[in-house]
Amino acid sequence: MAENTLPRSTITAMRMPENSVFPRSRKPEKLNKKRKNVTTQQQNFEHQSVPQIEEPVGKKRVSKHAPQEVSAKRPVSRFREVIEVPKIVRRDPRFESLSGKFDEAQFRKNYAFLHTYMDSELQDIAERIKKTKDTNEMQNLQREYQSLDSKLKASKRKDFERDILKEREKNERELVKQGKKPFYLKKADKRKLILTKKFSEMKSSEVDRAIKRRRKKNMSKERKQLPFSRRD
Amino acid sequence: MSDPFFSRKRKRGPARNGRPIKPSPRQEEPSKDIADEEITDPETSDEELQDADTEGSRTTVESDDQSVESDDEEFVNETATEKRRRLAQQYLENLQNELNVAGFDARDVDKDILAARLQEDVAEEQGRLYRFLTPSFVFVRPVRKFLSYKGMLTPTAIAGAENILYTVSKDRTLAKWDATTGKRLRFKRGDHDKEIVCIAVSSDGKFIATGGKDRKINVYSPELGLLKTFTQHRDSVRCLAFRRGTHQLYSGSADRTVKSWSLDALSYVETLFGHQDAINDIAALAQERCITTGSRDRTVRLWKIVEESQLIFRGGGPTSGQKLRFVEGSIDAVAMVDHHIFVTGSDNGTLSLWTLQRKKPAYSVHLAHGLDTQLSPEAYTAEKVQFPTAPKPQPRWITCLTALPYADIVVSGSWNGIKVWRVVAEESERLDVDGVVAGGKRKQYSLDFVAEFKLPGVVNGVTLLENGKDEIRICAAVGRELRGGRWMRRDAKNGVHILTVKKKSV
């Protein structure tokens, strides 16, 4: 026992063994690597924790009920933790397997409610643009309006395209069930399909305008390939 | 007799002590001179022994079989089976001679006695509990004796071999007593500068080792002549134990190390690390292994010295399932029952029985020595206006523990006396998950209370001495203070109580 003057329960900083209620706290990882060749002269074990030293011999677990077998030749430091503090486990759901894999369709379904707010938000921004007199603010608001507007339009366009392609897939599946061989479209063909569907729903004036725009675009592209002398 | 066993001439000396102890891979086994001399007793009529007389001068018996062959030309052309047969016959011969001390003809030794003795040897070699003594002894009204000397301070430890007892006390004295007469034979003072804390005696009584707060281990001969002082420990030496049947000593210290010593060479062998708090108690049997308790780190460790590894057994749980819950703060005492079972005592009064297979106790007796009496208001506070409620009564710690090797008796001590327990081994059929009987039997161990003997004072050490087959002496060193400090004072006389327990007369 300790000297006669000290009480039996000493209140010095002494580490408590692993059998406490709280889980073991781990020390910083870099100190782990230090203890490769432990000799009797090496006495600087200030921050080494119990789990590091009690490394099992052979690293093979016989049974979880069996006593732990550990080397008897590693010196132990005089420091002991009296109260073990539980380590706060930080988890990033982006990198965790518990969160599962990203499923785009499911994601869209879950956050579809946001689109219901987007229209009202657009109107809100338009009103604010009318009201503001400050040019800076107006510019910012305009940018915001543009961004939100284009987001909405893009999402609508994507939905439209997805529907078309899905319909085609459904038809194909039915045919396959009936016995036909599956036929997969190229990207170009897919675009063509989408375009035809789009044009079929538009009015004739709009269709004309769309065609005109495309032609202009294509012309400018082709113009680059012409030699300098022939460019207008 | 036409049996070649009796007519064949023998040149080689007998086997070591009749018991073939397997040698450790690192050390040579020491010789046993006494055994050789006993067997070369010229009074016996067997002619083979007269040949062994010539070997009487040869005292060292090598364990290597190769050396034997080089000595005796007669056995050069032996096959392995023949050699085994010859060695087995020699062993039997030794046994017969041991049992045949009265001088009868060896041929008349009863085969049953021989068989029983062979079984004992096998059991001891296997390291299993084979002596079921408790049912055959009477624990009611034992013969009591009290040993003390004038000026004796609190005895801290006690150890004994055959009929000799040794005690050490806080007055830095080592005393040697005769357990039958109760007389103090010798005493030694002055070798330790501070209190002597522990003592151990080898199983043949040839070496006595004491350790104290001055970090020294002193080794004495049976006449209490100082042979050697070891100063390698860096803090007080708390416990000592001899490996049974050898002169290897294991010491546990407050510097958290276990050191192994060879007393044949009077030298230090090695150090073992692992405990995180001071080592309170140590126990060892015939194997090159020892068990130590680490007081407040609540672990009990079995040291496999040859393999340089340790098995960690963890205590420290509260007394679960009990109405009164006291957390096990410190494991203080340990005793080895056999190679696979050991018993520990802790400061919440829990006596636990452990098996080598599980890291938690296989069986526990909670509050083994009960709760202490509640303190009177005058005792627990010096204030005039006292608290309305006194502090709750606390369990009595288990201050010491001992067991007879390979037998089922365990004795624990606290400050209300000693209690005798019995290790009960039950074979139950191993059940599957669904409750279906699976193959194999499982042994379940438990501790049964046998008897209690109230003694005044704190029992700081207890040891069991066997006087033949009929008597067991429970020797309890009792003092006014605890072994480790002055946390309490009891009104008692410092000394040794010897309780002699006899076998039931049939």
mmCIF file of N, CA and C in Angstrom, chain A residues 113-123 148 151-152 155:
data_model
loop_
_atom_site.group_PDB
_atom_site.id
_atom_site.type_symbol
_atom_site.label_atom_id
_atom_site.label_comp_id
_atom_site.label_asym_id
_atom_site.label_seq_id
_atom_site.Cartn_x
_atom_site.Cartn_y
_atom_site.Cartn_z
ATOM 1 N N PHE A 113 -40.653 19.665 -53.537
ATOM 2 C CA PHE A 113 -41.472 20.720 -52.915
ATOM 3 C C PHE A 113 -40.853 22.099 -53.073
ATOM 4 N N LEU A 114 -39.552 22.151 -53.313
ATOM 5 C CA LEU A 114 -38.889 23.459 -53.451
ATOM 6 C C LEU A 114 -39.371 24.209 -54.680
ATOM 7 N N HIS A 115 -39.712 23.438 -55.727
ATOM 8 C CA HIS A 115 -40.164 24.103 -56.947
ATOM 9 C C HIS A 115 -41.454 24.881 -56.722
ATOM 10 N N THR A 116 -42.247 24.448 -55.758
ATOM 11 C CA THR A 116 -43.498 25.166 -55.483
ATOM 12 C C THR A 116 -43.223 26.570 -54.964
ATOM 13 N N TYR A 117 -42.071 26.755 -54.347
ATOM 14 C CA TYR A 117 -41.744 28.088 -53.813
ATOM 15 C C TYR A 117 -41.066 28.982 -54.844
ATOM 16 N N MET A 118 -40.518 28.327 -55.897
ATOM 17 C CA MET A 118 -39.688 29.103 -56.827
ATOM 18 C C MET A 118 -40.513 30.146 -57.581
ATOM 19 N N ASP A 119 -41.724 29.768 -58.008
ATOM 20 C CA ASP A 119 -42.555 30.722 -58.777
ATOM 21 C C ASP A 119 -42.875 31.947 -57.939
ATOM 22 N N SER A 120 -43.310 31.704 -56.726
ATOM 23 C CA SER A 120 -43.664 32.840 -55.861
ATOM 24 C C SER A 120 -42.448 33.698 -55.588
ATOM 25 N N GLU A 121 -41.298 33.037 -55.486
ATOM 26 C CA GLU A 121 -40.067 33.787 -55.220
ATOM 27 C C GLU A 121 -39.721 34.682 -56.396
ATOM 28 N N LEU A 122 -39.928 34.188 -57.593
ATOM 29 C CA LEU A 122 -39.666 34.996 -58.794
ATOM 30 C C LEU A 122 -40.512 36.273 -58.778
ATOM 31 N N GLN A 123 -41.776 36.080 -58.488
ATOM 32 C CA GLN A 123 -42.678 37.245 -58.441
ATOM 33 C C GLN A 123 -42.208 38.240 -57.404
ATOM 34 N N LEU A 148 -32.510 32.506 -60.898
ATOM 35 C CA LEU A 148 -33.654 31.685 -60.486
ATOM 36 C C LEU A 148 -34.507 31.293 -61.675
ATOM 37 N N LYS A 151 -32.866 28.651 -63.656
ATOM 38 C CA LYS A 151 -32.933 27.366 -62.924
ATOM 39 C C LYS A 151 -34.269 26.696 -63.146
ATOM 40 N N LEU A 152 -35.295 27.509 -62.988
ATOM 41 C CA LEU A 152 -36.642 26.967 -63.176
ATOM 42 C C LEU A 152 -36.818 26.398 -64.564
ATOM 43 N N SER A 155 -34.915 23.203 -65.109
ATOM 44 C CA SER A 155 -35.531 22.032 -64.468
ATOM 45 C C SER A 155 -36.753 21.591 -65.254
#
